Short mmCIF file of C-alpha atoms in Angstrom, two decimals:
data_model
loop_
_atom_site.label_atom_id
_atom_site.label_comp_id
_atom_site.label_asym_id
_atom_site.label_seq_id
_atom_site.Cartn_x
_atom_site.Cartn_y
_atom_site.Cartn_z
CA MET K 14 0.10 -0.23 -0.01
CA GLN K 15 1.82 3.31 -1.58
CA ALA K 16 1.74 6.19 1.44
CA TYR K 17 2.20 9.72 1.40
CA TYR K 18 3.76 11.90 3.66
CA ILE K 19 2.81 15.80 3.62
CA ILE K 20 3.51 18.84 6.07
CA GLY K 21 0.71 21.21 5.33
CA LEU K 22 0.84 24.91 6.06
CA MET K 23 -2.32 27.10 6.37
CA SER K 24 -2.68 30.69 7.08
CA GLY K 25 -5.74 32.21 7.55
CA THR K 26 -8.15 35.50 7.30
CA SER K 27 -8.54 35.69 10.76
CA LEU K 28 -4.49 36.35 10.97
CA ASP K 29 -3.88 34.29 14.61
CA GLY K 30 -1.20 32.51 12.55
CA ILE K 31 0.28 29.29 10.89
CA ASP K 32 -1.01 25.95 11.69
CA LEU K 33 1.30 23.03 10.45
CA CYS K 34 0.60 19.20 10.20
CA TYR K 35 2.46 16.13 9.69
CA ALA K 36 0.16 13.77 7.71
CA GLN K 37 0.09 10.21 6.19
CA PHE K 38 -1.64 9.65 2.99
CA TYR K 39 -2.65 6.13 2.22
CA ASN K 40 -5.51 4.58 -0.17
CA ASN K 41 -7.11 1.37 1.88
CA GLY K 42 -10.14 0.88 -0.86
CA THR K 43 -11.40 4.31 0.66
CA GLU K 44 -9.12 7.62 1.18
CA SER K 45 -8.28 7.42 4.77
CA TYR K 46 -4.91 10.14 6.60
CA ALA K 47 -3.43 9.50 9.96
CA LEU K 48 -2.87 13.78 11.51
CA LEU K 49 0.54 12.32 12.91
CA HIS K 50 1.68 15.91 14.73
CA GLY K 51 -0.12 19.51 14.61
CA LYS K 52 1.18 22.88 15.59
CA THR K 53 0.16 26.28 16.22
CA ILE K 54 2.54 29.35 15.57
CA GLU K 55 1.17 32.84 16.31
CA TYR K 56 2.43 35.93 14.32
CA THR K 57 4.21 38.19 15.61
CA SER K 58 2.52 41.78 16.11
CA GLU K 59 4.73 43.21 13.80
CA PHE K 60 3.95 40.33 10.83
CA GLN K 61 0.00 41.43 11.41
CA LYS K 62 0.30 45.03 11.82
CA GLN K 63 2.12 44.13 7.70
CA LEU K 64 -0.12 41.29 6.67
CA ARG K 65 -3.47 43.71 7.55
CA LYS K 66 -2.02 46.45 5.92
CA ALA K 67 -0.38 44.29 3.04
CA ASN K 68 -3.61 45.05 0.30
CA GLN K 69 -2.49 48.64 0.59
CA CYS K 70 1.12 47.95 0.51
CA SER K 71 3.68 49.40 -3.14
CA ALA K 72 4.91 46.33 -5.24
CA LEU K 73 8.37 46.40 -3.46
CA GLU K 74 6.77 46.35 -0.40
CA LEU K 75 4.40 42.94 -1.01
CA MET K 76 7.56 41.52 -3.03
CA GLN K 77 9.77 42.06 0.47
CA LEU K 78 6.81 40.76 2.53
CA ASP K 79 6.45 38.07 0.17
CA ALA K 80 10.43 36.53 0.43
CA ASP K 81 10.41 37.27 4.44
CA LEU K 82 6.65 35.41 5.02
CA GLY K 83 8.48 32.51 2.78
CA ILE K 84 12.05 33.11 5.00
CA PHE K 85 9.19 32.59 8.55
CA PHE K 86 7.52 29.39 6.93
CA GLY K 87 10.84 27.70 5.78
CA GLU K 88 12.16 28.50 9.08
CA GLN K 89 9.59 27.13 11.62
CA ILE K 90 8.62 24.13 8.93
CA LYS K 91 12.46 23.15 9.76
CA LEU K 92 11.93 23.60 13.51
CA PHE K 93 8.61 21.11 13.58
CA ILE K 94 10.65 18.72 11.37
CA LYS K 95 12.80 19.20 14.24
CA GLU K 96 10.70 19.00 17.88
CA ASN K 97 8.74 15.85 16.28
CA ASN K 98 12.27 14.22 14.19
CA ILE K 99 10.31 13.54 11.32
CA GLN K 100 12.19 11.78 9.05
CA GLN K 101 9.95 11.52 6.32
CA ILE K 102 8.66 13.90 3.36
CA ASP K 103 7.37 14.06 0.25
CA ALA K 104 6.31 17.70 -0.14
CA ILE K 105 5.33 20.89 1.56
CA ALA K 106 1.91 21.92 0.74
CA SER K 107 1.45 25.60 1.37
CA HIS K 108 -1.31 27.66 1.07
CA GLY K 109 0.05 30.78 1.62
CA HIS K 110 -1.68 34.34 3.61
CA THR K 111 -4.23 35.97 0.60
CA ILE K 112 -3.58 39.30 -0.05
CA PHE K 113 -5.83 39.78 -2.80
CA HIS K 114 -9.23 37.32 -3.45
CA SER K 115 -10.92 39.00 -6.88
CA PRO K 116 -11.96 36.20 -9.09
CA GLN K 117 -13.80 38.61 -11.03
CA HIS K 118 -10.97 40.62 -11.87
CA HIS K 119 -8.58 36.74 -12.72
CA LEU K 120 -6.65 37.18 -9.63
CA SER K 121 -6.66 35.74 -6.60
CA THR K 122 -3.06 36.32 -4.45
CA GLN K 123 -1.52 34.25 -1.26
CA ILE K 124 2.30 35.23 -0.21
CA GLY K 125 4.82 33.35 1.32
CA SER K 126 7.59 32.59 -1.24
CA PRO K 127 7.14 28.83 -2.16
CA ALA K 128 11.60 29.21 -3.17
CA GLN K 129 11.94 30.44 -0.05
CA ILE K 130 11.06 27.56 2.08
CA TYR K 131 12.28 25.03 -0.41
CA ALA K 132 15.44 27.17 -0.28
CA ILE K 133 15.21 26.34 3.81
CA THR K 134 14.24 22.97 3.92
CA GLY K 135 15.62 21.59 0.77
CA ILE K 136 11.89 19.43 0.48
CA LYS K 137 9.76 19.17 -2.71
CA THR K 138 6.89 22.59 -1.91
CA ILE K 139 3.51 22.72 -4.16
CA ALA K 140 2.09 26.45 -3.39
CA ASP K 141 0.06 29.07 -5.41
CA PHE K 142 -3.14 26.36 -5.66
CA ARG K 143 -6.03 28.47 -6.38
CA SER K 144 -4.72 30.56 -9.27
CA ILE K 145 -5.21 27.58 -12.56
CA ASP K 146 -8.25 27.18 -11.06
CA VAL K 147 -9.58 31.29 -11.17
CA ALA K 148 -7.82 31.33 -14.84
CA LEU K 149 -10.54 28.64 -15.89
CA GLY K 150 -13.59 31.03 -14.50
CA GLY K 151 -13.82 29.68 -11.02
CA GLN K 152 -14.10 31.01 -7.67
CA GLY K 153 -10.88 30.02 -6.67
CA ALA K 154 -11.85 28.69 -3.33
CA PRO K 155 -13.63 27.26 -1.99
CA LEU K 156 -10.76 24.23 -2.18
CA VAL K 157 -11.20 22.03 1.14
CA PRO K 158 -14.46 20.44 -0.34
CA ILE K 159 -12.47 17.63 -2.55
CA GLY K 160 -10.29 16.64 1.01
CA ASP K 161 -14.73 17.01 2.85
CA GLN K 162 -15.85 14.99 -0.06
CA GLN K 163 -13.01 12.29 0.38
CA LEU K 164 -11.32 11.98 4.04
CA PHE K 165 -14.71 13.45 5.14
CA SER K 166 -17.62 11.68 4.10
CA ASN K 167 -18.92 10.07 6.85
CA TYR K 168 -20.84 13.80 7.50
CA SER K 169 -23.66 15.42 5.64
CA SER K 170 -21.62 18.79 5.73
CA CYS K 171 -18.26 20.31 6.76
CA LEU K 172 -18.36 23.63 8.29
CA ASN K 173 -14.99 25.43 9.18
CA LEU K 174 -15.37 28.51 11.40
CA GLY K 175 -12.24 30.09 10.56
CA GLY K 176 -11.88 33.64 9.38
CA ILE K 177 -14.75 33.30 7.09
CA ALA K 178 -17.40 30.61 7.46
CA ASN K 179 -17.72 28.60 4.92
CA ILE K 180 -19.24 25.13 4.03
CA SER K 181 -19.62 22.25 1.73
CA PHE K 182 -22.44 19.02 1.54
CA ASP K 183 -22.75 16.50 -1.50
CA GLN K 184 -26.24 17.74 -3.38
CA GLN K 185 -27.42 15.48 -6.59
CA GLN K 186 -24.65 13.88 -7.07
CA LYS K 187 -22.04 16.53 -6.87
CA ARG K 188 -19.85 18.70 -4.04
CA ILE K 189 -21.21 21.90 -3.31
CA ALA K 190 -19.11 24.03 -1.13
CA TYR K 191 -18.97 28.29 -0.65
CA ASP K 192 -18.28 30.73 1.92
CA ILE K 193 -21.32 31.67 4.11
CA CYS K 194 -20.14 35.23 6.10
CA MET K 195 -17.44 36.51 8.02
CA CYS K 196 -16.87 35.29 11.23
CA ASN K 197 -13.60 35.36 13.02
CA MET K 198 -12.11 37.98 11.09
CA ALA K 199 -14.84 40.53 12.29
CA LEU K 200 -14.54 39.05 15.84
CA ASN K 201 -11.08 38.89 16.13
CA TYR K 202 -11.43 42.53 14.73
CA LEU K 203 -14.14 43.78 17.41
CA ALA K 204 -11.86 42.04 20.16
CA LEU K 205 -8.91 44.02 19.19
CA LYS K 206 -11.22 47.39 20.22
CA LEU K 207 -10.74 45.98 23.32
CA GLY K 208 -6.73 45.07 23.50
CA HIS K 209 -7.58 40.99 23.26
CA SER K 210 -6.87 39.27 19.58
CA TYR K 211 -9.54 37.45 20.55
CA ASP K 212 -13.07 36.86 21.92
CA LYS K 213 -11.84 34.34 24.79
CA ASN K 214 -14.91 31.09 25.27
CA GLY K 215 -16.99 34.26 23.28
CA ASN K 216 -16.85 35.97 26.67
CA ILE K 217 -16.67 39.42 25.80
CA ALA K 218 -20.04 38.64 22.93
CA SER K 219 -21.56 36.90 25.97
CA SER K 220 -21.38 39.98 27.95
CA GLY K 221 -23.25 42.66 25.58
CA GLN K 222 -26.87 42.57 24.09
CA ILE K 223 -28.07 41.71 20.86
CA ASN K 224 -28.62 45.80 19.03
CA LEU K 225 -31.35 44.75 16.43
CA LYS K 226 -30.53 47.65 14.02
CA LEU K 227 -26.80 46.48 13.40
CA LEU K 228 -27.95 42.71 13.12
CA GLU K 229 -31.16 44.15 10.78
CA ASP K 230 -28.02 45.60 8.58
CA LEU K 231 -25.41 43.07 8.71
CA ASN K 232 -28.14 40.86 7.70
CA GLN K 233 -28.24 42.70 3.85
CA PHE K 234 -25.51 42.17 2.52
CA HIS K 235 -26.65 41.51 -0.76
CA TYR K 236 -23.45 38.69 -1.00
CA PHE K 237 -26.25 36.60 1.35
CA SER K 238 -28.86 36.84 -1.46
CA SER K 239 -26.65 35.62 -4.45
CA GLU K 240 -26.73 32.08 -5.13
CA PRO K 241 -23.39 29.93 -5.41
CA PRO K 242 -20.21 29.58 -6.41
CA LYS K 243 -19.51 32.13 -4.45
CA SER K 244 -16.43 33.28 -1.92
CA LEU K 245 -15.84 36.16 0.34
CA GLY K 246 -12.32 37.56 0.85
CA ARG K 247 -10.76 40.59 3.42
CA GLU K 248 -12.17 43.07 0.50
CA GLN K 249 -15.57 42.12 1.20
CA PHE K 250 -14.95 42.60 4.85
CA ASP K 251 -13.06 46.17 4.54
CA ASP K 252 -16.28 47.27 2.10
CA TRP K 253 -19.04 45.91 4.29
CA TYR K 254 -18.27 45.26 7.65
CA LEU K 255 -16.42 47.57 8.21
CA PRO K 256 -18.13 50.57 7.81
CA LEU K 257 -21.05 49.00 9.75
CA LEU K 258 -18.74 47.96 13.05
CA GLU K 259 -16.94 52.12 13.06
CA ASN K 260 -20.40 53.93 12.39
CA SER K 261 -22.42 52.32 14.76
CA SER K 262 -22.41 54.33 18.31
CA ILE K 263 -22.87 51.11 20.77
CA SER K 264 -20.43 49.24 22.35
CA VAL K 265 -17.97 46.69 21.40
CA PRO K 266 -19.27 44.48 23.53
CA ASP K 267 -23.00 44.31 22.12
CA MET K 268 -21.38 44.78 18.95
CA MET K 269 -20.33 40.93 19.63
CA ALA K 270 -23.28 39.84 20.60
CA THR K 271 -25.63 41.14 17.40
CA THR K 272 -22.06 39.86 15.05
CA VAL K 273 -21.73 36.60 17.08
CA GLU K 274 -25.97 36.84 16.34
CA HIS K 275 -25.48 37.28 12.65
CA ILE K 276 -23.32 34.85 11.96
CA GLY K 277 -25.25 32.10 13.58
CA MET K 278 -28.39 33.13 11.55
CA GLN K 279 -27.10 33.97 8.33
CA ILE K 280 -24.75 29.74 9.37
CA GLY K 281 -28.75 28.41 10.28
CA LYS K 282 -29.79 29.34 6.95
CA ASN K 283 -27.21 27.36 5.06
CA ILE K 284 -26.51 23.96 6.84
CA PRO K 285 -28.48 21.14 5.31
CA LYS K 286 -30.03 19.10 7.57
CA GLY K 287 -27.90 15.59 9.28
CA ASN K 288 -24.72 15.35 10.96
CA CYS K 289 -22.42 18.72 10.26
CA LEU K 290 -18.65 18.31 11.21
CA LEU K 291 -17.52 21.46 13.05
CA THR K 292 -13.99 22.80 12.87
CA GLY K 293 -11.85 26.17 13.23
CA GLY K 294 -11.13 27.92 15.89
CA GLY K 295 -14.53 29.47 16.10
CA VAL K 296 -15.95 26.43 17.93
CA PHE K 297 -14.03 27.14 20.81
CA ASN K 298 -16.05 30.45 21.17
CA THR K 299 -19.18 28.80 23.45
CA SER K 300 -21.41 32.22 22.44
CA LEU K 301 -21.32 31.40 18.71
CA ILE K 302 -21.72 27.62 18.89
CA ASN K 303 -24.47 28.65 20.93
CA ALA K 304 -25.47 30.41 18.18
CA LEU K 305 -25.61 28.52 15.62
CA LYS K 306 -27.38 25.80 17.96
CA LYS K 307 -29.85 28.56 18.13
CA HIS K 308 -30.24 28.61 14.03
CA THR K 309 -30.31 25.56 13.29
CA GLN K 310 -31.87 22.10 13.71
CA SER K 311 -28.81 19.97 12.50
CA THR K 312 -27.23 17.62 14.69
CA LEU K 313 -23.38 19.39 15.10
CA GLU K 314 -20.06 17.16 15.63
CA ILE K 315 -16.59 18.59 17.49
CA PRO K 316 -14.26 15.81 17.18
CA ASN K 317 -10.79 16.29 19.12
CA ASN K 318 -9.81 19.58 19.16
CA ASN K 319 -6.50 17.83 16.61
CA LEU K 320 -8.84 18.44 13.95
CA ILE K 321 -10.84 20.88 14.97
CA GLU K 322 -7.45 23.13 14.50
CA TYR K 323 -6.04 21.21 11.66
CA LYS K 324 -8.66 20.15 9.69
CA GLU K 325 -7.34 23.26 6.95
CA ALA K 326 -3.69 22.07 7.30
CA LEU K 327 -4.47 18.66 6.70
CA VAL K 328 -6.47 19.01 3.90
CA PHE K 329 -3.79 21.47 2.23
CA ALA K 330 -1.82 19.18 3.04
CA TYR K 331 -4.03 15.94 0.74
CA LEU K 332 -4.61 18.61 -1.93
CA GLY K 333 -0.29 18.82 -2.32
CA MET K 334 -0.50 14.86 -2.14
CA LEU K 335 -2.88 15.09 -4.86
CA ARG K 336 -0.84 17.09 -6.77
CA LEU K 337 2.17 15.23 -6.57
CA THR K 338 0.16 12.21 -7.96
CA ASN K 339 -1.44 14.76 -10.52
CA ARG K 340 -4.28 14.28 -10.12
CA LYS K 341 -7.32 16.37 -9.50
CA ASN K 342 -7.83 18.58 -5.97
CA THR K 343 -10.15 21.67 -7.93
CA LEU K 344 -13.86 21.13 -8.40
CA SER K 345 -15.43 22.97 -10.48
CA SER K 346 -18.46 21.85 -8.81
CA VAL K 347 -17.41 24.31 -6.41
CA THR K 348 -15.83 27.01 -7.70
CA GLY K 349 -17.19 27.73 -10.79
CA ALA K 350 -14.79 26.97 -12.65
CA ARG K 351 -14.88 24.89 -16.40
CA ARG K 352 -13.89 21.85 -15.47
CA ASP K 353 -12.28 20.44 -12.91
CA SER K 354 -7.82 21.09 -12.43
CA ILE K 355 -4.69 19.77 -11.03
CA GLY K 356 -3.94 23.07 -8.78
CA GLY K 357 -0.40 23.91 -7.32
CA CYS K 358 3.26 24.90 -8.79
CA LEU K 359 6.24 22.32 -8.02
CA TYR K 360 9.85 23.94 -6.10
CA GLY K 361 11.92 21.69 -6.17
#
């Protein structure tokens, strides 16, 4: 039985840091995996500041940040390998960090130079998973659904509560997936106003009151009435959510409680019946989970902490394995592209 050993790297829109995982993939009649090691590395405050403003950089500044982030990724992967005494690695699969996501303008840009990762680690590195799908007319996102379909087929749907909340499920024998709404990107932004990097256990939200006017405004985003395939990025947060939050005169706890209720309502409208696998940092937000339970009839299943924290990195490792073996890893039924494709550029 052929097995592949891949390191997956994910840097999400919530700007918490990077998730690394070391996984084994094999096929014993069905696609199977073993998540062997995982680690989260927080970004320094300086990196967070740079990444938050990267979409406003000059071309030279962005290229420098791309190189610097790639060096950081490479050094952290090298340390991760040493800490866990990892001996066998077929490839590194890096999502990178998204700076621009504008498929309607034919682009989705991730930084964190894979050339630097390869130069530092000496290990084959796969990156730039989204570009070919965008070139084929797709959204370039979400990419995780093929992993949901193949590795987590015992669930009716898979919901990720990351910087952006996204969902995937089978419909009429095709995998469907899309971004639902902002999630930790909005909640972390509000937490920063009170000097916190995130709302631990949802304590800030639970101390606030829902403001019906802000809730109504948040729920009117035109994106919610559009049909998939569709995806969100920081651009939509800056253009839509940010002005509503900045122009509101209510307290931060009230904004937090209202945003949590908004997220719960939007997700509740989009979860199909059955059992739903919940992963991503938002799973640890008790207020958010309570809002989801209030707005859905589906069975919400929360797995072990390793899978909660590292599922996205695990699936990108899986996408890397598919790229390495020249198999499709991007579904046109999800992205709206003209055809399925094999995404990812190989270095090394």
